[in-house]
C-alpha atoms as a printed R data frame, in Angstrom:
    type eleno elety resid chain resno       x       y       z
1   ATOM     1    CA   UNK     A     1 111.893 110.855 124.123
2   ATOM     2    CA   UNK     A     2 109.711 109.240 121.224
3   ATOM     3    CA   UNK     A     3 112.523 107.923 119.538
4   ATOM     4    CA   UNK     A     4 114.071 106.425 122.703
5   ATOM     5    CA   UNK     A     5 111.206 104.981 123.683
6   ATOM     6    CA   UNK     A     6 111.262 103.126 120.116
7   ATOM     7    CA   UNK     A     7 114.858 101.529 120.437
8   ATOM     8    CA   UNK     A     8 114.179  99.863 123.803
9   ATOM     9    CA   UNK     A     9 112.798  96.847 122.153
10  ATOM    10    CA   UNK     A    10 115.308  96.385 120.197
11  ATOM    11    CA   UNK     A    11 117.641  96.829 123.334
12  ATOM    12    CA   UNK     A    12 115.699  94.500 124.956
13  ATOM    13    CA   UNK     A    13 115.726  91.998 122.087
14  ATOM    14    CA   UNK     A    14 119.604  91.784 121.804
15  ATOM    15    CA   UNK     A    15 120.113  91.167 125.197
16  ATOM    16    CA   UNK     A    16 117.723  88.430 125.208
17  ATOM    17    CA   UNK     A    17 119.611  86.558 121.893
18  ATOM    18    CA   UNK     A    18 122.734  87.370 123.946
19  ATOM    19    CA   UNK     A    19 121.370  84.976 126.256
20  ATOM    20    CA   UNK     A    20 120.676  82.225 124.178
21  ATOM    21    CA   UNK     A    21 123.950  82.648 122.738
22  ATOM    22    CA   UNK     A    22 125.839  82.360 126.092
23  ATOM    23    CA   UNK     A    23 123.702  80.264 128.270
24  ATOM    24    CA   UNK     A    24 126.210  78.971 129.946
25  ATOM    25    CA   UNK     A    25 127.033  82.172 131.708
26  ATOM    26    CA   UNK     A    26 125.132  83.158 134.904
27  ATOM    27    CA   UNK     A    27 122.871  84.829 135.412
28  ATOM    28    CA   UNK     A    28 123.058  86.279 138.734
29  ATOM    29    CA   UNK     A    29 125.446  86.731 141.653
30  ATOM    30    CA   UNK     A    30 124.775  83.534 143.331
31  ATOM    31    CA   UNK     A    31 125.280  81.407 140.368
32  ATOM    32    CA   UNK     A    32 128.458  83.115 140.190
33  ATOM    33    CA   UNK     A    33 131.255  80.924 141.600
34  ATOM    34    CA   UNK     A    34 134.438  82.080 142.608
35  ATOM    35    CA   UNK     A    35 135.390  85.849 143.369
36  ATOM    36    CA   UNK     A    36 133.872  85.901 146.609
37  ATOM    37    CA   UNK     A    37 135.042  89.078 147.954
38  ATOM    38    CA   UNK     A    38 133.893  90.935 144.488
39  ATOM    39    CA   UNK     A    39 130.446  89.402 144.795
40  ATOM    40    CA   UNK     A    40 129.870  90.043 148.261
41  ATOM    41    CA   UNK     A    41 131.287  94.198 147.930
42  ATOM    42    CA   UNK     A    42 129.151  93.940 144.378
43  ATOM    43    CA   UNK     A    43 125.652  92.640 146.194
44  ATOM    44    CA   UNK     A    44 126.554  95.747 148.751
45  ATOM    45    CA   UNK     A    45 126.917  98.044 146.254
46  ATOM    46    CA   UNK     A    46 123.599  97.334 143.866
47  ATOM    47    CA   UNK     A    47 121.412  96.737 147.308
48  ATOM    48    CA   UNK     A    48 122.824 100.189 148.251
49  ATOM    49    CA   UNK     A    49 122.186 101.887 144.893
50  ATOM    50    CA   UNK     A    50 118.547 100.625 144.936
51  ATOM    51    CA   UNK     A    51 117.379 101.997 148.272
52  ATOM    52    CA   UNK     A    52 119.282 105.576 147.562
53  ATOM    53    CA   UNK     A    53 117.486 105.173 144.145
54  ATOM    54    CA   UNK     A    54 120.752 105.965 142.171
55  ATOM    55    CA   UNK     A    55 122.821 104.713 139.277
56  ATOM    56    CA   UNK     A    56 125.808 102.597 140.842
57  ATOM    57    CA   UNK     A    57 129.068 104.806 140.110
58  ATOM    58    CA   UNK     A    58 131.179 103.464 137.295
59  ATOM    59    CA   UNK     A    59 133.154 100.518 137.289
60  ATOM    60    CA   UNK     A    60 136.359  99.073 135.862
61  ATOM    61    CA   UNK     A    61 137.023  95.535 136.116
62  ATOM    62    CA   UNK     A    62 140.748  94.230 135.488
63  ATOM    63    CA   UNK     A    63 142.663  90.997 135.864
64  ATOM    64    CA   UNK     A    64 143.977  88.381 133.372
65  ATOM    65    CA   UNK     A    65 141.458  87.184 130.119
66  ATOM    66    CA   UNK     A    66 138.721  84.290 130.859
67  ATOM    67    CA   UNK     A    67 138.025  85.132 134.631
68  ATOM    68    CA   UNK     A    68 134.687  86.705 134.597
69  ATOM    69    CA   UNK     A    69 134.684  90.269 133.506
70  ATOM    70    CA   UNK     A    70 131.710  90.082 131.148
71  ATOM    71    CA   UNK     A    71 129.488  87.878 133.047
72  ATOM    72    CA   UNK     A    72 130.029  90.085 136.006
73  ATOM    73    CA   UNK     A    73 128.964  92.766 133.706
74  ATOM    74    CA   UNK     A    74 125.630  91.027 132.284
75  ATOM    75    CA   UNK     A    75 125.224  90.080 135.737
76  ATOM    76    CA   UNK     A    76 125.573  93.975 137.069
77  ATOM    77    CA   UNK     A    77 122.861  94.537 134.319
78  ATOM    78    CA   UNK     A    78 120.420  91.430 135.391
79  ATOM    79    CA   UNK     A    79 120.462  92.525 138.963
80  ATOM    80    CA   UNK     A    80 119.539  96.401 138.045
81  ATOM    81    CA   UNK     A    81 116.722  95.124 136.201
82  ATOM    82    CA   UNK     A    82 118.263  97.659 133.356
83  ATOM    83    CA   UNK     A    83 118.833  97.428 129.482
84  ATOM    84    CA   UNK     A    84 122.884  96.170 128.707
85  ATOM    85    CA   UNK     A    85 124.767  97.727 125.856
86  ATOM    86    CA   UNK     A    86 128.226  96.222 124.775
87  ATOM    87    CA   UNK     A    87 131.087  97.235 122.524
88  ATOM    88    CA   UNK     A    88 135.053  97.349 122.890
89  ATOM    89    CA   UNK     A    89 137.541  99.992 122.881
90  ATOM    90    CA   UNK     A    90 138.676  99.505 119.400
91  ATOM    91    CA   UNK     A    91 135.414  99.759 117.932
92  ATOM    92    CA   UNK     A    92 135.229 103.307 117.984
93  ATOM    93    CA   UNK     A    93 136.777 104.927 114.777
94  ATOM    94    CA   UNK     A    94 135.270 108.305 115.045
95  ATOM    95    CA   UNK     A    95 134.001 110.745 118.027
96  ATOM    96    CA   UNK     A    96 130.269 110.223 116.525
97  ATOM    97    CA   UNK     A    97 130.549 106.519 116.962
98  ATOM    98    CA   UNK     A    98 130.961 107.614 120.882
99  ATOM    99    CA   UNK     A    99 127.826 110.527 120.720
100 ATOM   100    CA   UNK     A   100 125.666 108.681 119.046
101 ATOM   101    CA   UNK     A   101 126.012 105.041 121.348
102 ATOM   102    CA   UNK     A   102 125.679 107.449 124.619
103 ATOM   103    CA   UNK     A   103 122.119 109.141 122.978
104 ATOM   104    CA   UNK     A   104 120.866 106.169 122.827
105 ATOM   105    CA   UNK     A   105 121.321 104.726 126.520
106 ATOM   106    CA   UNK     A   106 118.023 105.354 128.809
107 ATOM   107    CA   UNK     A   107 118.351 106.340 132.403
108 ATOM   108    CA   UNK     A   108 120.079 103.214 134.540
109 ATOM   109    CA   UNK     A   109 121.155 101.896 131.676
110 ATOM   110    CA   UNK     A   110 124.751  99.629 131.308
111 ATOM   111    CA   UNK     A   111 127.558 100.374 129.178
112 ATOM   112    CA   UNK     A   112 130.192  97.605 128.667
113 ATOM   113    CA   UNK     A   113 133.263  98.934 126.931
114 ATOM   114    CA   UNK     A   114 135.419  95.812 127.020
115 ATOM   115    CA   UNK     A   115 139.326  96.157 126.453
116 ATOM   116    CA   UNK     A   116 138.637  99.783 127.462
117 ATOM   117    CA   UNK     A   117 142.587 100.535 127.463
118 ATOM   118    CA   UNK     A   118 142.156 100.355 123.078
119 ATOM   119    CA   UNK     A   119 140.074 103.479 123.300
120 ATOM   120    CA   UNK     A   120 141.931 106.495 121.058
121 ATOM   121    CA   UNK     A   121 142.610 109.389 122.459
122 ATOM   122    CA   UNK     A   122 139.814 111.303 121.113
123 ATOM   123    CA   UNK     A   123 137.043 108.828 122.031
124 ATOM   124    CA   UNK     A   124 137.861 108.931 125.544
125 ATOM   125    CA   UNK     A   125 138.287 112.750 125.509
126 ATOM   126    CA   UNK     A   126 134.914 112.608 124.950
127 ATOM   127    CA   UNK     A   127 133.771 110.167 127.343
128 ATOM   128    CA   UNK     A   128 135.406 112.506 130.354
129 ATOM   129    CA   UNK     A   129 132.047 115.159 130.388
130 ATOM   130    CA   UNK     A   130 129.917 112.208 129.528
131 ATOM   131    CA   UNK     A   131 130.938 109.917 132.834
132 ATOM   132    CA   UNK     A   132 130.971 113.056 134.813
133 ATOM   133    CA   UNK     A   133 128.146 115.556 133.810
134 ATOM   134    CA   UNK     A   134 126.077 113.225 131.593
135 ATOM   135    CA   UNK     A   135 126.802 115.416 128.700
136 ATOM   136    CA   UNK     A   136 128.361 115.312 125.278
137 ATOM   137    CA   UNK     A   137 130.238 118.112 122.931
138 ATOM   138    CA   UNK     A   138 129.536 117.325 119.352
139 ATOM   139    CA   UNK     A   139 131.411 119.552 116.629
140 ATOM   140    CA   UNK     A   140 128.932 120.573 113.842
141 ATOM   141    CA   UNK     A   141 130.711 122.201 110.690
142 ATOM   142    CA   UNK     A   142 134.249 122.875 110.253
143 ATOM   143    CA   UNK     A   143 136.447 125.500 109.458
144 ATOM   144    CA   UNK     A   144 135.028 129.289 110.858
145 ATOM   145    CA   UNK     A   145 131.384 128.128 110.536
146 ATOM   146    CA   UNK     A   146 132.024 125.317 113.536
147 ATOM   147    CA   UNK     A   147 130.060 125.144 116.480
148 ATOM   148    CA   UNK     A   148 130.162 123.337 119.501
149 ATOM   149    CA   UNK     A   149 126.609 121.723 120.254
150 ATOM   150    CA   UNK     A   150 126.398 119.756 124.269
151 ATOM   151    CA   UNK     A   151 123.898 116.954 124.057
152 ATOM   152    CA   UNK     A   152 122.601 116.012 127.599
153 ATOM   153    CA   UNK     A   153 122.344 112.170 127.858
154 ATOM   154    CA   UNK     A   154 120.462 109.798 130.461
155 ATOM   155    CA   UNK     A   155 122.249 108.758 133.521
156 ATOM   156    CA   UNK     A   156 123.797 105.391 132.989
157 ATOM   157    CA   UNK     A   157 126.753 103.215 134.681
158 ATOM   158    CA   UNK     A   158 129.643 102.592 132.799
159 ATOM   159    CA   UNK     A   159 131.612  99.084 132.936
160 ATOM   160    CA   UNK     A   160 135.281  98.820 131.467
161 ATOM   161    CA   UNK     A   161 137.009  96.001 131.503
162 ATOM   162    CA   UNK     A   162 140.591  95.777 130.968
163 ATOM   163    CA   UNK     A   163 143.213  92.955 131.040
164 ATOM   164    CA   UNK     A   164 145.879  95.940 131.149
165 ATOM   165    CA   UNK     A   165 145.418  98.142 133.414
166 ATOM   166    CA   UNK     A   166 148.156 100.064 133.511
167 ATOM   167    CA   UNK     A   167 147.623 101.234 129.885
168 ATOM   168    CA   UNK     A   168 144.529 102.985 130.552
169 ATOM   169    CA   UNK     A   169 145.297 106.609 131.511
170 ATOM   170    CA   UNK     A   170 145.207 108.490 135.323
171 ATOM   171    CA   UNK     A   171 142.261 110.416 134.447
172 ATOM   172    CA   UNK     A   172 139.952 107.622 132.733
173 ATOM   173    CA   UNK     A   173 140.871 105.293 136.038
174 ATOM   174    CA   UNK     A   174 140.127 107.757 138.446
175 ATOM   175    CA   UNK     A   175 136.467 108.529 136.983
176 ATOM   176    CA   UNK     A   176 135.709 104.886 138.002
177 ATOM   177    CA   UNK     A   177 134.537 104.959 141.717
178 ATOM   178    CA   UNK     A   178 134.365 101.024 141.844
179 ATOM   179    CA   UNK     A   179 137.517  99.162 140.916
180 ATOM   180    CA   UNK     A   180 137.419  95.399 141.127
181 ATOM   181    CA   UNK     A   181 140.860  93.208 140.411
182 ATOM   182    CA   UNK     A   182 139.723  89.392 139.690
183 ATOM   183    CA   UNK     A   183 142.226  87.006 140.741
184 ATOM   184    CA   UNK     A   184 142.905  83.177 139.533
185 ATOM   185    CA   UNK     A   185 140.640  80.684 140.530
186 ATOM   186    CA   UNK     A   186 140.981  77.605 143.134
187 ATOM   187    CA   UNK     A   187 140.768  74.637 141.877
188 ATOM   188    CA   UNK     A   188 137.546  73.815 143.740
189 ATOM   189    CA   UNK     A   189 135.966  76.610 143.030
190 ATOM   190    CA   UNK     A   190 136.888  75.422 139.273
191 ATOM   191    CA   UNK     A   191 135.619  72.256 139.897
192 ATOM   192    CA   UNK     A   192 132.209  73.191 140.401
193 ATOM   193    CA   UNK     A   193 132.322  75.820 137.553
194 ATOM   194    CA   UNK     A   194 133.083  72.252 135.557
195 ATOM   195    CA   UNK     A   195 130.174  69.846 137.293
196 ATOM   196    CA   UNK     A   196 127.456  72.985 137.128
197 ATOM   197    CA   UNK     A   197 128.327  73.302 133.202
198 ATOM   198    CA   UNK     A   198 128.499  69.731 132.348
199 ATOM   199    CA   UNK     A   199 124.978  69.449 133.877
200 ATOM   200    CA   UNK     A   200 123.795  72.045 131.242
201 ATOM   201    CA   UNK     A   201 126.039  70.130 128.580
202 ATOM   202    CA   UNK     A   202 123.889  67.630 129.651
203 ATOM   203    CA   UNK     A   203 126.678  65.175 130.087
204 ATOM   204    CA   UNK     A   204 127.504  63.609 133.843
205 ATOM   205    CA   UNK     A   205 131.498  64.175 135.102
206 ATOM   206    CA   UNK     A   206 132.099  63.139 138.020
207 ATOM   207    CA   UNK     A   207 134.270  64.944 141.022
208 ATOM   208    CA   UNK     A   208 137.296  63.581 140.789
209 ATOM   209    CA   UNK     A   209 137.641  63.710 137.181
210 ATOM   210    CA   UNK     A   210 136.019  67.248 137.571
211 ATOM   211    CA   UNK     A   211 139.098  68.218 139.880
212 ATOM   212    CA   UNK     A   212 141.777  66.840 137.862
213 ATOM   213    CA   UNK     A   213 140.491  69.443 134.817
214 ATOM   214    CA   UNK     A   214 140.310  72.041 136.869
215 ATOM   215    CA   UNK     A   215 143.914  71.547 137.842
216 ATOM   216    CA   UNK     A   216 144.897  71.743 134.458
217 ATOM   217    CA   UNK     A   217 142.885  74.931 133.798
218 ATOM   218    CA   UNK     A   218 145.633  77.243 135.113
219 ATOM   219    CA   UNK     A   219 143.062  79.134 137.186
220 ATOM   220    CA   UNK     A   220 140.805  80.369 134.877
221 ATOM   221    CA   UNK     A   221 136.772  79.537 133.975
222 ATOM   222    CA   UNK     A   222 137.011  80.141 130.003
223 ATOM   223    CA   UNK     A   223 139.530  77.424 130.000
224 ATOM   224    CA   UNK     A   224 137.991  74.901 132.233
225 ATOM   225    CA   UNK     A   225 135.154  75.208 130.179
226 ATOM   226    CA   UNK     A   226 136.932  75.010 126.515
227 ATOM   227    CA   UNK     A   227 138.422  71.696 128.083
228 ATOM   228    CA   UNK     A   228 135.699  70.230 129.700
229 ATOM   229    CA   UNK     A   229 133.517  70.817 126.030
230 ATOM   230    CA   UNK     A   230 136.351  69.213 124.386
231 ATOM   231    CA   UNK     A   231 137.191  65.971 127.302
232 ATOM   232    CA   UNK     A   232 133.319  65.457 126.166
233 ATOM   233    CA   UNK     A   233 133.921  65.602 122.816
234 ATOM   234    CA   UNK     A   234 136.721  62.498 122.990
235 ATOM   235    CA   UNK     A   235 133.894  61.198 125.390
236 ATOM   236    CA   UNK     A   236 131.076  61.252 122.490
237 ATOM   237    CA   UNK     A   237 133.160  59.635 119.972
238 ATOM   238    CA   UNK     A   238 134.529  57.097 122.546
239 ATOM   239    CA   UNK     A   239 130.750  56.385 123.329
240 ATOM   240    CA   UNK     A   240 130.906  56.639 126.871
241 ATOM   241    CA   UNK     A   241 127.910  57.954 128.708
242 ATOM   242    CA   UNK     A   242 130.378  59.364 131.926
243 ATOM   243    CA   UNK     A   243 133.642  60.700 132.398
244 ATOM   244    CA   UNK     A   244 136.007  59.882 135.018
245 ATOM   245    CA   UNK     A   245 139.353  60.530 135.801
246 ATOM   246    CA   UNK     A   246 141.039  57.915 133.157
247 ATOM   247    CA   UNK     A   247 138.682  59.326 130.360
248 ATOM   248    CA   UNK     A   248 139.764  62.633 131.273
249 ATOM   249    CA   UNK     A   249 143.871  61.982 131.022
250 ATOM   250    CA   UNK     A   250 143.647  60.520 127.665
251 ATOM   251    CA   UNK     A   251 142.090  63.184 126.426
252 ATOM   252    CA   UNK     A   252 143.999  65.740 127.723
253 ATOM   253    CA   UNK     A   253 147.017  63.803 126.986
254 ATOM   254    CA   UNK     A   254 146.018  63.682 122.681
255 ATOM   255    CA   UNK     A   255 145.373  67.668 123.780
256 ATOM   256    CA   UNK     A   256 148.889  67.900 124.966
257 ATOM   257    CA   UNK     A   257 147.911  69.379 127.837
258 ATOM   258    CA   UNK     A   258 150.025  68.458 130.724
259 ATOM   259    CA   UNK     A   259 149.773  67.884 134.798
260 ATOM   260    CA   UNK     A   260 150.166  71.605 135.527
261 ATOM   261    CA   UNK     A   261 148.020  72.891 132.247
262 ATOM   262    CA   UNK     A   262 150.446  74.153 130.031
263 ATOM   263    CA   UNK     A   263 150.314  73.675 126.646
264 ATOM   264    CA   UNK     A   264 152.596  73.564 123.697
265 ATOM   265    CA   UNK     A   265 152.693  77.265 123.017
266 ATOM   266    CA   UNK     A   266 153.569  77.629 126.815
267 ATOM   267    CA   UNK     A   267 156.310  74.783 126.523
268 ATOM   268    CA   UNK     A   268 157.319  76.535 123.489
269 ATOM   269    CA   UNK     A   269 158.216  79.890 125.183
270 ATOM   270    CA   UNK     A   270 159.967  77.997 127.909
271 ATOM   271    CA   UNK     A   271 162.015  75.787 125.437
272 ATOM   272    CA   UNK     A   272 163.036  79.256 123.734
273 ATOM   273    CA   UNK     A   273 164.615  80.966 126.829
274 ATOM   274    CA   UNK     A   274 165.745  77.418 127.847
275 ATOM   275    CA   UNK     A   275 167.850  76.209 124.830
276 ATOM   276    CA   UNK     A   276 168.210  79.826 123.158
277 ATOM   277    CA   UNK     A   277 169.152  81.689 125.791
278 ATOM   278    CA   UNK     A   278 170.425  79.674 128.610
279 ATOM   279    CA   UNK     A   279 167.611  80.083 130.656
280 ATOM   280    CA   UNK     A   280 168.002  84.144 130.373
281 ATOM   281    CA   UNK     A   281 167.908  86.456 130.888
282 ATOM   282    CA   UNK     A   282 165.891  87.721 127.489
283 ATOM   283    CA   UNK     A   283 164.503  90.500 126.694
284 ATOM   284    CA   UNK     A   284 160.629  90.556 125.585
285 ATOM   285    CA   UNK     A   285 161.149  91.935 122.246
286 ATOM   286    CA   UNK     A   286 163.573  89.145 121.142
287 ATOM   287    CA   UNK     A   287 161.350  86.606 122.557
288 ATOM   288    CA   UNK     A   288 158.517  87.905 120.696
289 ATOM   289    CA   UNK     A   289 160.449  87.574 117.303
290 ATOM   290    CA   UNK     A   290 162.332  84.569 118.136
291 ATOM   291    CA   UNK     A   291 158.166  83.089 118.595
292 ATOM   292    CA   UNK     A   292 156.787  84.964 116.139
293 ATOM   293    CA   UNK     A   293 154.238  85.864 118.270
294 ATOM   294    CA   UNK     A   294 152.852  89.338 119.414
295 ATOM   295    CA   UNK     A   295 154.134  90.584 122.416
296 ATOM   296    CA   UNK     A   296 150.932  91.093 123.906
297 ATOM   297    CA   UNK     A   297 149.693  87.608 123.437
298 ATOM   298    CA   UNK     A   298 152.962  86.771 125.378
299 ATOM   299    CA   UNK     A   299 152.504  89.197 128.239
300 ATOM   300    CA   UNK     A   300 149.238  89.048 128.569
301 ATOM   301    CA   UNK     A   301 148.101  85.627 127.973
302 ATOM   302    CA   UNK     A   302 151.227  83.232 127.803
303 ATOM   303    CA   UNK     A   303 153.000  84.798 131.376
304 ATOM   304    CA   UNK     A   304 150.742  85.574 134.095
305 ATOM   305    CA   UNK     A   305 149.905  81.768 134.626
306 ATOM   306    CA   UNK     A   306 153.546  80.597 134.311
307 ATOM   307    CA   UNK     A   307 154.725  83.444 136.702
308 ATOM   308    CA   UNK     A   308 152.189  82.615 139.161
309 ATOM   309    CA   UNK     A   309 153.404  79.183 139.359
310 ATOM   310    CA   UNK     A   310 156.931  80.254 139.563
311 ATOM   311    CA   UNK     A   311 158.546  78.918 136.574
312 ATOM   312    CA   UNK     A   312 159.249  82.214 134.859
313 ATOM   313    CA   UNK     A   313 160.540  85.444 136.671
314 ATOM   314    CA   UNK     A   314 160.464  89.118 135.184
315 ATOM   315    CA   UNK     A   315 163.559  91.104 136.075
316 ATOM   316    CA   UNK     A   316 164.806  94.506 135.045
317 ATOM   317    CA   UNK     A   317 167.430  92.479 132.947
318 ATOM   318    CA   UNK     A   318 164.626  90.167 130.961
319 ATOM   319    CA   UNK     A   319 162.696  87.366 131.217
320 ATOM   320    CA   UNK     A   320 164.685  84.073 133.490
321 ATOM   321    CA   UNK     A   321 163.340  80.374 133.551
322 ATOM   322    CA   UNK     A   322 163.428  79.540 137.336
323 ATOM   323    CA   UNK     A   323 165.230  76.445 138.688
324 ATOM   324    CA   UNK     A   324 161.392  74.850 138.865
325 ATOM   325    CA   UNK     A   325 160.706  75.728 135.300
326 ATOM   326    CA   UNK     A   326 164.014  74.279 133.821
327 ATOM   327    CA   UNK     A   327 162.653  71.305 135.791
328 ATOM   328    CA   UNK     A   328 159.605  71.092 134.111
329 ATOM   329    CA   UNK     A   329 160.764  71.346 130.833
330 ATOM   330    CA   UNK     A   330 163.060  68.126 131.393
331 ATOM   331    CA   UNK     A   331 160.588  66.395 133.338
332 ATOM   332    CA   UNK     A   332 158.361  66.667 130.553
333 ATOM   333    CA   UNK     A   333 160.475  65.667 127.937
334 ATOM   334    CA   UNK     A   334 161.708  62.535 129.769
């Protein structure tokens, strides 16, 4: 207990650079904007966890990159009043790696395992007893002389976070008790993400230029924010002490960043089923190489936008550029 007792400072002390290093994140559920129904069952959770006096079970958050998953995690941690401990799936190399992050932890404390779905096999083999009995098996030795020692760890709360679910396997997902999808923004829920950060940018938007990025964010925080840093940038250099809605078209216009928020790698992918392959259908794999780009990047970043607006389809047969994304791609051009 000594030696715990002697690494919560420096616990403490990482979270707290964390902080400075992402200030822009909040800090609490009702700075949180957006995801109403996942901070409203989240708030009912916590506020039930503190008056039974328990750990809140484990939970897996999933949905598309950029939409919240690790501020909802620091923001678990803030409202537990508990010490925060991140990594990501393919940091673990070795089974000690696992054994000796969970003998650390102190009772309450938050584990945030992002990209959880990269764990190997034998990492989460041993995360199973650990989620479930608070308890680790650690070989010592090899060959006849082995022997299997259990370590009993504190009670803590584990938070994955996944853009894939699918990948993670049936008995990792079912030792979360709290699953939580996020979903693409609205755009006015966007716009306020944009006006609340270019306050602590210290740099005035105002709400219609605020609204027009957000429409080109394609429903997601990380990039309203990455454009709304770099519409201030053009701003800065410009020497113009506000932005409004011309400021921010020009801008976004050098960024090549068009009415619906696609960009050139987007336009790219389209072009290639478009001219290449007749508007498809195309298999991923061929796309992949014909891009030289990684199939996950593709599925996982470059899709889910562009099939929620309905200008790519995913069939049995291969991808197929819908009669609205053909459109787009001529529109543009023109």
């Amino acid at each position: 207990m000594v030696e715990k007792s002697l690494r919560r400072p420096d616990v403490t002390s990482e979270r707290t650079e964390d902080d400075k290093n992402f200030n822009l994140r909040p800090k609490s559920l009702d700075h949180f904007i957006g995801q109403n129904y996942i901070k409203s069952n989240l708030k009912t959770y916590i506020e039930s966890a503190k008056k039974r006096k328990k750990n809140l079970d484990h939970i897996i958050l999933y949905g598309p990159p950029g939409l919240g998953k690790t501020s909802l995690a620091h923001i678990i941690s803030n409202e537990k009043n508990v010490n925060f401990h991140s990594t990501s799936g393919p940091a673990f190399t070795k089974k000690g790696d696992l054994v000796t992050l969970l003998s650390n932890l102190m009772d309450g404390d938050v584990l945030f395992i992002d990209e959880i779905h990269r764990l190997p096999p034998i990492i989460e083999e041993t995360l199973y007893p650990a989620l479930e009995d608070f308890k680790c098996d650690y070989v010592i030795g090899s060959g006849p002389s082995a022997r299997v020692m259990q370590i009993s760890i504190e009670k803590f709360t584990l938070i994955g976070a996944t853009t894939r679910l699918g990948l993670l396997s049936r008995p990792l997902r079912d030792r979360f008790g709290i699953h939580l999808q996020l979903d693409f923004y609205e755009t006015n829920d966007l716009a306020e993400i944009i006006i609340l950060n270019s306050k602590k940018l210290n740099f005035f938007i105002d709400a219609d230029a605020a609204s027009e990025i957000a429409k080109r964010s394609r429903g997601t925080p990380r990039i309203a924010i990455r454009l709304l840093k770099r519409v201030i940038d053009f701003s800065i250099v410009d020497q113009l002490k506000t932005i409004d809605i011309s400021t921010v078209k020009s801008s976004l216009k050098k960024m090549k960043i068009d009415f619906q928020g696609l960009d050139e790698m987007d336009r790219k992918y389209m072009k290639c089923i478009a001219l290449d392959f007749n508007g498809g259908p195309v298999g991923i794999e061929t796309i992949s190489a014909a891009l030289l780009e990684q199939r996950d990047i593709i599925e996982d970043v470059i899709e889910p936008y562009l099939m929620q607006k309905g200008l790519v389809q995913r069939t049995s047969r291969g991808r197929i550029l819908s009669k609205q994304g053909l459109d787009h791609i001529s529109n543009y051009e023109k």
